[in-house]
mmCIF file of C-alpha atoms and ligand atoms in Angstrom:
data_model
loop_
_atom_site.group_PDB
_atom_site.id
_atom_site.type_symbol
_atom_site.label_atom_id
_atom_site.label_comp_id
_atom_site.label_asym_id
_atom_site.label_seq_id
_atom_site.Cartn_x
_atom_site.Cartn_y
_atom_site.Cartn_z
ATOM 1 C CA MET A 29 83.833 86.479 102.328
ATOM 2 C CA ASN A 30 82.273 86.244 105.779
ATOM 3 C CA ARG A 31 85.323 85.359 107.798
ATOM 4 C CA LYS A 32 88.371 87.599 108.037
ATOM 5 C CA PRO A 33 90.827 86.884 105.231
ATOM 6 C CA LEU A 34 94.046 85.060 106.065
ATOM 7 C CA ILE A 35 97.144 86.717 104.591
ATOM 8 C CA LEU A 36 100.578 85.102 104.350
ATOM 9 C CA VAL A 37 103.433 87.619 104.473
ATOM 10 C CA CYS A 38 106.911 86.483 103.395
ATOM 11 C CA ASN A 39 110.153 88.129 102.239
ATOM 12 C CA ASP A 40 113.750 87.524 101.269
ATOM 13 C CA ASP A 41 115.371 90.066 103.619
ATOM 14 C CA GLY A 42 114.774 87.871 106.654
ATOM 15 C CA VAL A 43 112.348 87.820 109.554
ATOM 16 C CA TYR A 44 113.987 90.783 111.325
ATOM 17 C CA SER A 45 113.651 93.197 108.381
ATOM 18 C CA PRO A 46 111.653 96.377 109.148
ATOM 19 C CA GLY A 47 110.048 96.020 105.710
ATOM 20 C CA ILE A 48 108.237 92.784 106.535
ATOM 21 C CA LYS A 49 107.086 94.157 109.883
ATOM 22 C CA ALA A 50 105.598 97.214 108.172
ATOM 23 C CA LEU A 51 103.887 95.011 105.571
ATOM 24 C CA ALA A 52 102.544 92.510 108.130
ATOM 25 C CA ASN A 53 101.122 95.276 110.340
ATOM 26 C CA ALA A 54 99.518 96.930 107.310
ATOM 27 C CA MET A 55 97.947 93.589 106.283
ATOM 28 C CA SER A 56 96.634 93.132 109.848
ATOM 29 C CA THR A 57 94.188 95.973 109.160
ATOM 30 C CA ILE A 58 92.396 93.846 106.544
ATOM 31 C CA GLY A 59 92.900 90.272 107.805
ATOM 32 C CA ASN A 60 94.708 87.859 110.076
ATOM 33 C CA VAL A 61 98.362 87.480 109.246
ATOM 34 C CA HIS A 62 100.901 84.687 109.210
ATOM 35 C CA LEU A 63 104.388 86.179 108.865
ATOM 36 C CA VAL A 64 106.810 83.492 107.679
ATOM 37 C CA ALA A 65 110.313 84.577 106.702
ATOM 38 C CA PRO A 66 113.858 83.259 106.387
ATOM 39 C CA ASP A 67 115.956 83.339 109.566
ATOM 40 C CA ILE A 68 118.769 85.056 107.645
ATOM 41 C CA GLU A 69 118.837 87.400 104.658
ATOM 42 C CA GLN A 70 118.246 85.567 101.373
ATOM 43 C CA SER A 71 118.204 88.391 98.797
ATOM 44 C CA GLY A 72 119.116 87.245 95.303
ATOM 45 C CA VAL A 73 118.386 83.541 95.783
ATOM 46 C CA GLY A 74 115.491 83.665 93.344
ATOM 47 C CA HIS A 75 113.024 80.783 93.394
ATOM 48 C CA GLY A 76 115.357 78.262 95.056
ATOM 49 C CA ILE A 77 113.894 75.515 97.243
ATOM 50 C CA THR A 78 115.373 73.266 99.927
ATOM 51 C CA ILE A 79 114.953 69.574 99.143
ATOM 52 C CA ARG A 80 118.142 67.862 100.370
ATOM 53 C CA ARG A 81 117.739 68.550 104.095
ATOM 54 C CA PRO A 82 114.842 69.027 106.548
ATOM 55 C CA LEU A 83 113.387 72.470 107.249
ATOM 56 C CA ARG A 84 112.666 73.916 110.682
ATOM 57 C CA MET A 85 109.992 76.513 111.409
ATOM 58 C CA HIS A 86 110.022 78.284 114.784
ATOM 59 C CA PRO A 87 107.513 80.741 116.264
ATOM 60 C CA THR A 88 109.301 84.070 116.646
ATOM 61 C CA LYS A 89 108.636 87.010 118.945
ATOM 62 C CA LEU A 90 109.029 90.336 117.152
ATOM 63 C CA ASN A 91 108.577 93.757 118.754
ATOM 64 C CA HIS A 92 105.776 96.080 117.630
ATOM 65 C CA LEU A 93 103.719 93.467 115.793
ATOM 66 C CA GLU A 94 99.939 93.806 115.811
ATOM 67 C CA LYS A 95 98.038 91.192 117.867
ATOM 68 C CA ASN A 96 96.634 89.331 114.858
ATOM 69 C CA VAL A 97 100.080 88.777 113.326
ATOM 70 C CA THR A 98 101.775 85.462 114.148
ATOM 71 C CA ALA A 99 105.447 85.305 113.159
ATOM 72 C CA TYR A 100 107.634 82.324 112.280
ATOM 73 C CA ARG A 101 111.179 81.976 111.012
ATOM 74 C CA VAL A 102 112.305 79.225 108.659
ATOM 75 C CA ASP A 103 115.890 78.057 108.040
ATOM 76 C CA GLY A 104 115.308 78.056 104.298
ATOM 77 C CA THR A 105 114.689 80.155 101.218
ATOM 78 C CA PRO A 106 111.931 82.708 100.563
ATOM 79 C CA THR A 107 110.065 80.105 98.473
ATOM 80 C CA ASP A 108 110.380 77.552 101.309
ATOM 81 C CA CYS A 109 108.635 80.113 103.539
ATOM 82 C CA VAL A 110 105.647 80.336 101.188
ATOM 83 C CA VAL A 111 105.427 76.537 100.915
ATOM 84 C CA MET A 112 105.625 76.136 104.707
ATOM 85 C CA GLY A 113 103.174 78.958 105.325
ATOM 86 C CA VAL A 114 100.610 77.501 102.921
ATOM 87 C CA GLN A 115 101.052 73.772 103.607
ATOM 88 C CA VAL A 116 101.743 73.811 107.366
ATOM 89 C CA LEU A 117 99.958 76.884 108.736
ATOM 90 C CA GLY A 118 96.935 76.909 106.429
ATOM 91 C CA ARG A 119 95.981 78.070 102.974
ATOM 92 C CA PRO A 120 95.774 81.882 102.875
ATOM 93 C CA ASP A 121 93.512 84.078 100.747
ATOM 94 C CA LEU A 122 96.497 86.173 99.673
ATOM 95 C CA VAL A 123 100.287 85.917 99.630
ATOM 96 C CA VAL A 124 102.289 89.137 99.868
ATOM 97 C CA SER A 125 106.037 89.546 99.884
ATOM 98 C CA GLY A 126 108.298 92.362 101.049
ATOM 99 C CA ILE A 127 108.425 95.150 101.511
ATOM 100 C CA ASN A 128 111.827 94.518 99.977
ATOM 101 C CA PHE A 129 114.831 96.602 100.926
ATOM 102 C CA GLY A 130 115.516 98.005 97.445
ATOM 103 C CA PRO A 131 113.625 97.966 94.140
ATOM 104 C CA ASN A 132 112.754 94.904 92.043
ATOM 105 C CA LEU A 133 112.437 96.223 88.493
ATOM 106 C CA GLY A 134 112.780 94.779 85.012
ATOM 107 C CA PHE A 135 115.056 91.742 84.920
ATOM 108 C CA ASP A 136 115.668 91.945 88.685
ATOM 109 C CA LEU A 137 112.631 89.682 88.828
ATOM 110 C CA THR A 138 114.668 86.739 87.552
ATOM 111 C CA HIS A 139 116.801 86.622 90.695
ATOM 112 C CA SER A 140 114.553 88.323 93.236
ATOM 113 C CA GLY A 141 113.585 86.233 96.258
ATOM 114 C CA THR A 142 110.843 88.778 96.953
ATOM 115 C CA PHE A 143 109.258 88.142 93.572
ATOM 116 C CA ALA A 144 109.864 84.379 93.937
ATOM 117 C CA CYS A 145 107.527 84.346 96.953
ATOM 118 C CA ALA A 146 104.794 85.845 94.790
ATOM 119 C CA ILE A 147 105.552 83.349 91.995
ATOM 120 C CA GLU A 148 105.195 80.477 94.451
ATOM 121 C CA GLY A 149 101.902 81.788 95.805
ATOM 122 C CA THR A 150 100.627 82.175 92.245
ATOM 123 C CA HIS A 151 101.712 78.628 91.323
ATOM 124 C CA LEU A 152 99.772 77.392 94.347
ATOM 125 C CA GLY A 153 96.685 79.147 92.974
ATOM 126 C CA ILE A 154 96.652 81.964 95.543
ATOM 127 C CA PRO A 155 96.534 85.652 94.481
ATOM 128 C CA SER A 156 99.988 87.063 95.199
ATOM 129 C CA ILE A 157 101.743 90.442 95.210
ATOM 130 C CA ALA A 158 105.422 91.382 95.592
ATOM 131 C CA PHE A 159 106.281 94.779 97.158
ATOM 132 C CA SER A 160 109.623 96.613 97.041
ATOM 133 C CA LEU A 161 110.899 100.059 98.025
ATOM 134 C CA GLY A 162 113.640 102.073 96.337
ATOM 135 C CA PHE A 163 116.889 102.554 98.249
ATOM 136 C CA SER A 164 117.329 105.618 100.436
ATOM 137 C CA ASP A 165 119.133 106.454 103.660
ATOM 138 C CA ASP A 166 116.046 106.282 105.874
ATOM 139 C CA MET A 167 114.078 103.435 104.124
ATOM 140 C CA ASP A 168 110.686 104.752 105.242
ATOM 141 C CA PHE A 169 108.153 101.951 104.641
ATOM 142 C CA THR A 170 105.070 103.867 105.875
ATOM 143 C CA HIS A 171 103.731 105.168 102.524
ATOM 144 C CA GLY A 172 104.297 101.813 100.854
ATOM 145 C CA ALA A 173 102.721 99.820 103.658
ATOM 146 C CA SER A 174 99.508 101.831 103.699
ATOM 147 C CA TYR A 175 99.128 101.588 99.905
ATOM 148 C CA ALA A 176 99.911 97.848 100.074
ATOM 149 C CA ALA A 177 96.938 97.311 102.388
ATOM 150 C CA LYS A 178 94.617 99.176 99.990
ATOM 151 C CA LEU A 179 95.783 97.203 96.969
ATOM 152 C CA ALA A 180 95.697 93.901 98.867
ATOM 153 C CA ALA A 181 92.061 94.478 99.854
ATOM 154 C CA ARG A 182 91.180 95.018 96.170
ATOM 155 C CA VAL A 183 93.037 91.874 95.109
ATOM 156 C CA ILE A 184 91.324 89.785 97.801
ATOM 157 C CA ALA A 185 87.957 91.109 96.625
ATOM 158 C CA HIS A 186 88.555 90.718 92.875
ATOM 159 C CA GLY A 187 91.178 87.936 92.672
ATOM 160 C CA LEU A 188 93.766 87.691 89.898
ATOM 161 C CA PRO A 189 93.596 85.689 86.648
ATOM 162 C CA ARG A 190 95.338 82.300 86.482
ATOM 163 C CA LEU A 191 99.183 82.492 86.453
ATOM 164 C CA THR A 192 99.032 86.258 86.968
ATOM 165 C CA VAL A 193 101.098 87.987 89.627
ATOM 166 C CA LEU A 194 101.494 91.643 90.588
ATOM 167 C CA ASN A 195 104.876 93.277 91.123
ATOM 168 C CA VAL A 196 104.694 96.578 92.991
ATOM 169 C CA ASN A 197 107.540 99.053 93.513
ATOM 170 C CA PHE A 198 107.416 102.134 95.712
ATOM 171 C CA PRO A 199 109.477 105.243 95.009
ATOM 172 C CA VAL A 200 111.590 106.925 97.645
ATOM 173 C CA GLY A 201 109.517 109.456 99.645
ATOM 174 C CA LYS A 202 105.816 110.244 99.356
ATOM 175 C CA PRO A 203 104.517 108.853 96.036
ATOM 176 C CA LYS A 204 103.082 111.332 93.484
ATOM 177 C CA GLY A 205 100.559 108.759 92.291
ATOM 178 C CA VAL A 206 100.212 105.247 90.907
ATOM 179 C CA ARG A 207 101.094 103.966 87.424
ATOM 180 C CA VAL A 208 100.243 100.594 85.945
ATOM 181 C CA THR A 209 103.395 99.685 84.045
ATOM 182 C CA VAL A 210 105.116 97.103 81.867
ATOM 183 C CA GLN A 211 108.177 95.159 82.998
ATOM 184 C CA GLY A 212 111.159 97.171 81.848
ATOM 185 C CA THR A 213 114.573 96.103 80.624
ATOM 186 C CA HIS A 214 116.372 97.342 83.725
ATOM 187 C CA HIS A 215 119.177 94.930 84.604
ATOM 188 C CA TYR A 216 122.720 94.787 85.945
ATOM 189 C CA GLU A 217 125.887 94.338 83.939
ATOM 190 C CA ASP A 218 127.633 91.685 86.008
ATOM 191 C CA ASN A 219 131.066 92.578 87.186
ATOM 192 C CA VAL A 220 133.450 90.499 89.246
ATOM 193 C CA GLU A 221 136.073 92.076 91.433
ATOM 194 C CA LYS A 222 139.105 89.928 92.231
ATOM 195 C CA ARG A 223 140.941 90.430 95.516
ATOM 196 C CA LEU A 224 143.564 88.517 97.426
ATOM 197 C CA ASP A 225 143.087 87.079 100.914
ATOM 198 C CA PRO A 226 145.859 87.313 103.570
ATOM 199 C CA ALA A 227 147.249 83.982 102.318
ATOM 200 C CA GLY A 228 147.563 85.415 98.824
ATOM 201 C CA GLN A 229 144.697 83.320 97.452
ATOM 202 C CA PRO A 230 142.158 85.052 95.177
ATOM 203 C CA TYR A 231 138.534 85.629 96.170
ATOM 204 C CA TYR A 232 135.791 87.335 94.194
ATOM 205 C CA TRP A 233 132.997 89.812 94.784
ATOM 206 C CA VAL A 234 130.188 89.519 92.253
ATOM 207 C CA GLY A 235 128.388 92.819 91.760
ATOM 208 C CA GLY A 236 126.576 94.673 89.054
ATOM 209 C CA THR A 237 126.251 98.059 87.423
ATOM 210 C CA PRO A 238 122.585 99.032 87.034
ATOM 211 C CA SER A 239 121.340 99.935 83.566
ATOM 212 C CA VAL A 240 118.959 102.789 82.751
ATOM 213 C CA ASP A 241 115.604 101.923 81.171
ATOM 214 C CA GLU A 242 114.394 104.578 78.699
ATOM 215 C CA GLU A 243 110.968 102.987 78.049
ATOM 216 C CA PRO A 244 108.426 105.540 79.402
ATOM 217 C CA SER A 245 105.759 102.949 80.324
ATOM 218 C CA SER A 246 108.193 100.793 82.313
ATOM 219 C CA ASP A 247 108.252 99.981 86.015
ATOM 220 C CA TYR A 248 111.646 101.710 86.181
ATOM 221 C CA ALA A 249 110.361 104.969 84.659
ATOM 222 C CA ALA A 250 107.416 105.118 87.082
ATOM 223 C CA VAL A 251 109.481 104.558 90.210
ATOM 224 C CA TYR A 252 112.232 106.949 89.171
ATOM 225 C CA SER A 253 109.657 109.681 88.457
ATOM 226 C CA GLY A 254 108.243 109.268 91.963
ATOM 227 C CA PHE A 255 105.219 107.042 91.229
ATOM 228 C CA VAL A 256 104.121 103.702 92.622
ATOM 229 C CA SER A 257 104.583 101.097 89.877
ATOM 230 C CA VAL A 258 102.087 98.213 89.588
ATOM 231 C CA THR A 259 103.058 95.626 86.950
ATOM 232 C CA PRO A 260 100.903 92.600 86.089
ATOM 233 C CA LEU A 261 103.073 89.658 84.992
ATOM 234 C CA LEU A 262 102.145 86.336 83.427
ATOM 235 C CA LEU A 263 104.018 83.227 84.556
ATOM 236 C CA ASP A 264 103.402 81.458 81.255
ATOM 237 C CA PHE A 265 106.763 82.096 79.555
ATOM 238 C CA THR A 266 105.757 80.604 76.207
ATOM 239 C CA HIS A 267 106.321 82.993 73.300
ATOM 240 C CA ARG A 268 103.080 82.129 71.521
ATOM 241 C CA THR A 269 103.434 84.398 68.502
ATOM 242 C CA TYR A 270 106.867 82.858 67.821
ATOM 243 C CA LEU A 271 105.708 79.207 67.985
ATOM 244 C CA GLU A 272 105.049 78.910 64.222
ATOM 245 C CA THR A 273 108.475 80.283 63.326
ATOM 246 C CA VAL A 274 110.174 77.808 65.650
ATOM 247 C CA ARG A 275 108.146 74.967 64.099
ATOM 248 C CA GLU A 276 109.395 76.075 60.680
ATOM 249 C CA PHE A 277 113.085 76.157 61.521
ATOM 250 C CA THR A 278 113.235 73.227 63.965
ATOM 251 C CA PRO A 279 114.843 70.261 62.098
ATOM 252 C CA PRO A 280 113.212 66.832 62.277
ATOM 253 C CA LEU A 281 115.033 64.127 64.270
ATOM 254 C CA GLU A 282 115.878 62.207 61.088
ATOM 255 C CA GLY A 283 116.132 63.135 57.474
HETATM 256 MN MN1 MN B 14 115.807 91.507 99.517
#
């Protein structure tokens, strides 16, 4: 392309997260950047959208942003930010999300707002990538951000197939290399802790205990062995090889 690419950067950790700043500045080395993010943290909201009230989008001054990054905050969900960024600010050549504060592996993708941004971009027909970094005390986004810019340049040049989205996870520390992986079975066993408020009324904290994924080709295995994990995912959920079986056992309406 002759003009500089336009890249939309979103997240679910909110506009003030250091992860989105690192990602936006990295993307500014390969294109012009619109940073559009929720005004408060929205981790775990998945692909939710706001349709029962108006949305507001405000230009936002953030410290240490490169000159070709323009930042906005939206009083909505991560997906709202992608919709607003694309429909109001202009259609980008790439949507990236993150870098999330914490990994998004296996079944985390079903509730991840970070991944939801990439789903939305993909549904809008724009190549999209979600980026996340494993938890550590210092949350150093530098290695991830520089690799994100390299991968993003490749994706802008080559595109992605229809309904295909990339989910990328960075390990803690300097990565040993890059592995292309399958989505693992990593998930959380939900647990609910009941407590009592000062009035004696119960309230609940929903949490989860993370599972271990033994599959060696999984996103989980790559990240926990110190590698960058790149997983291609298909947003067509139909289980095609199972269709015939379902046709066989599905009863007719009458008879
Ligand atoms: Mn998050």
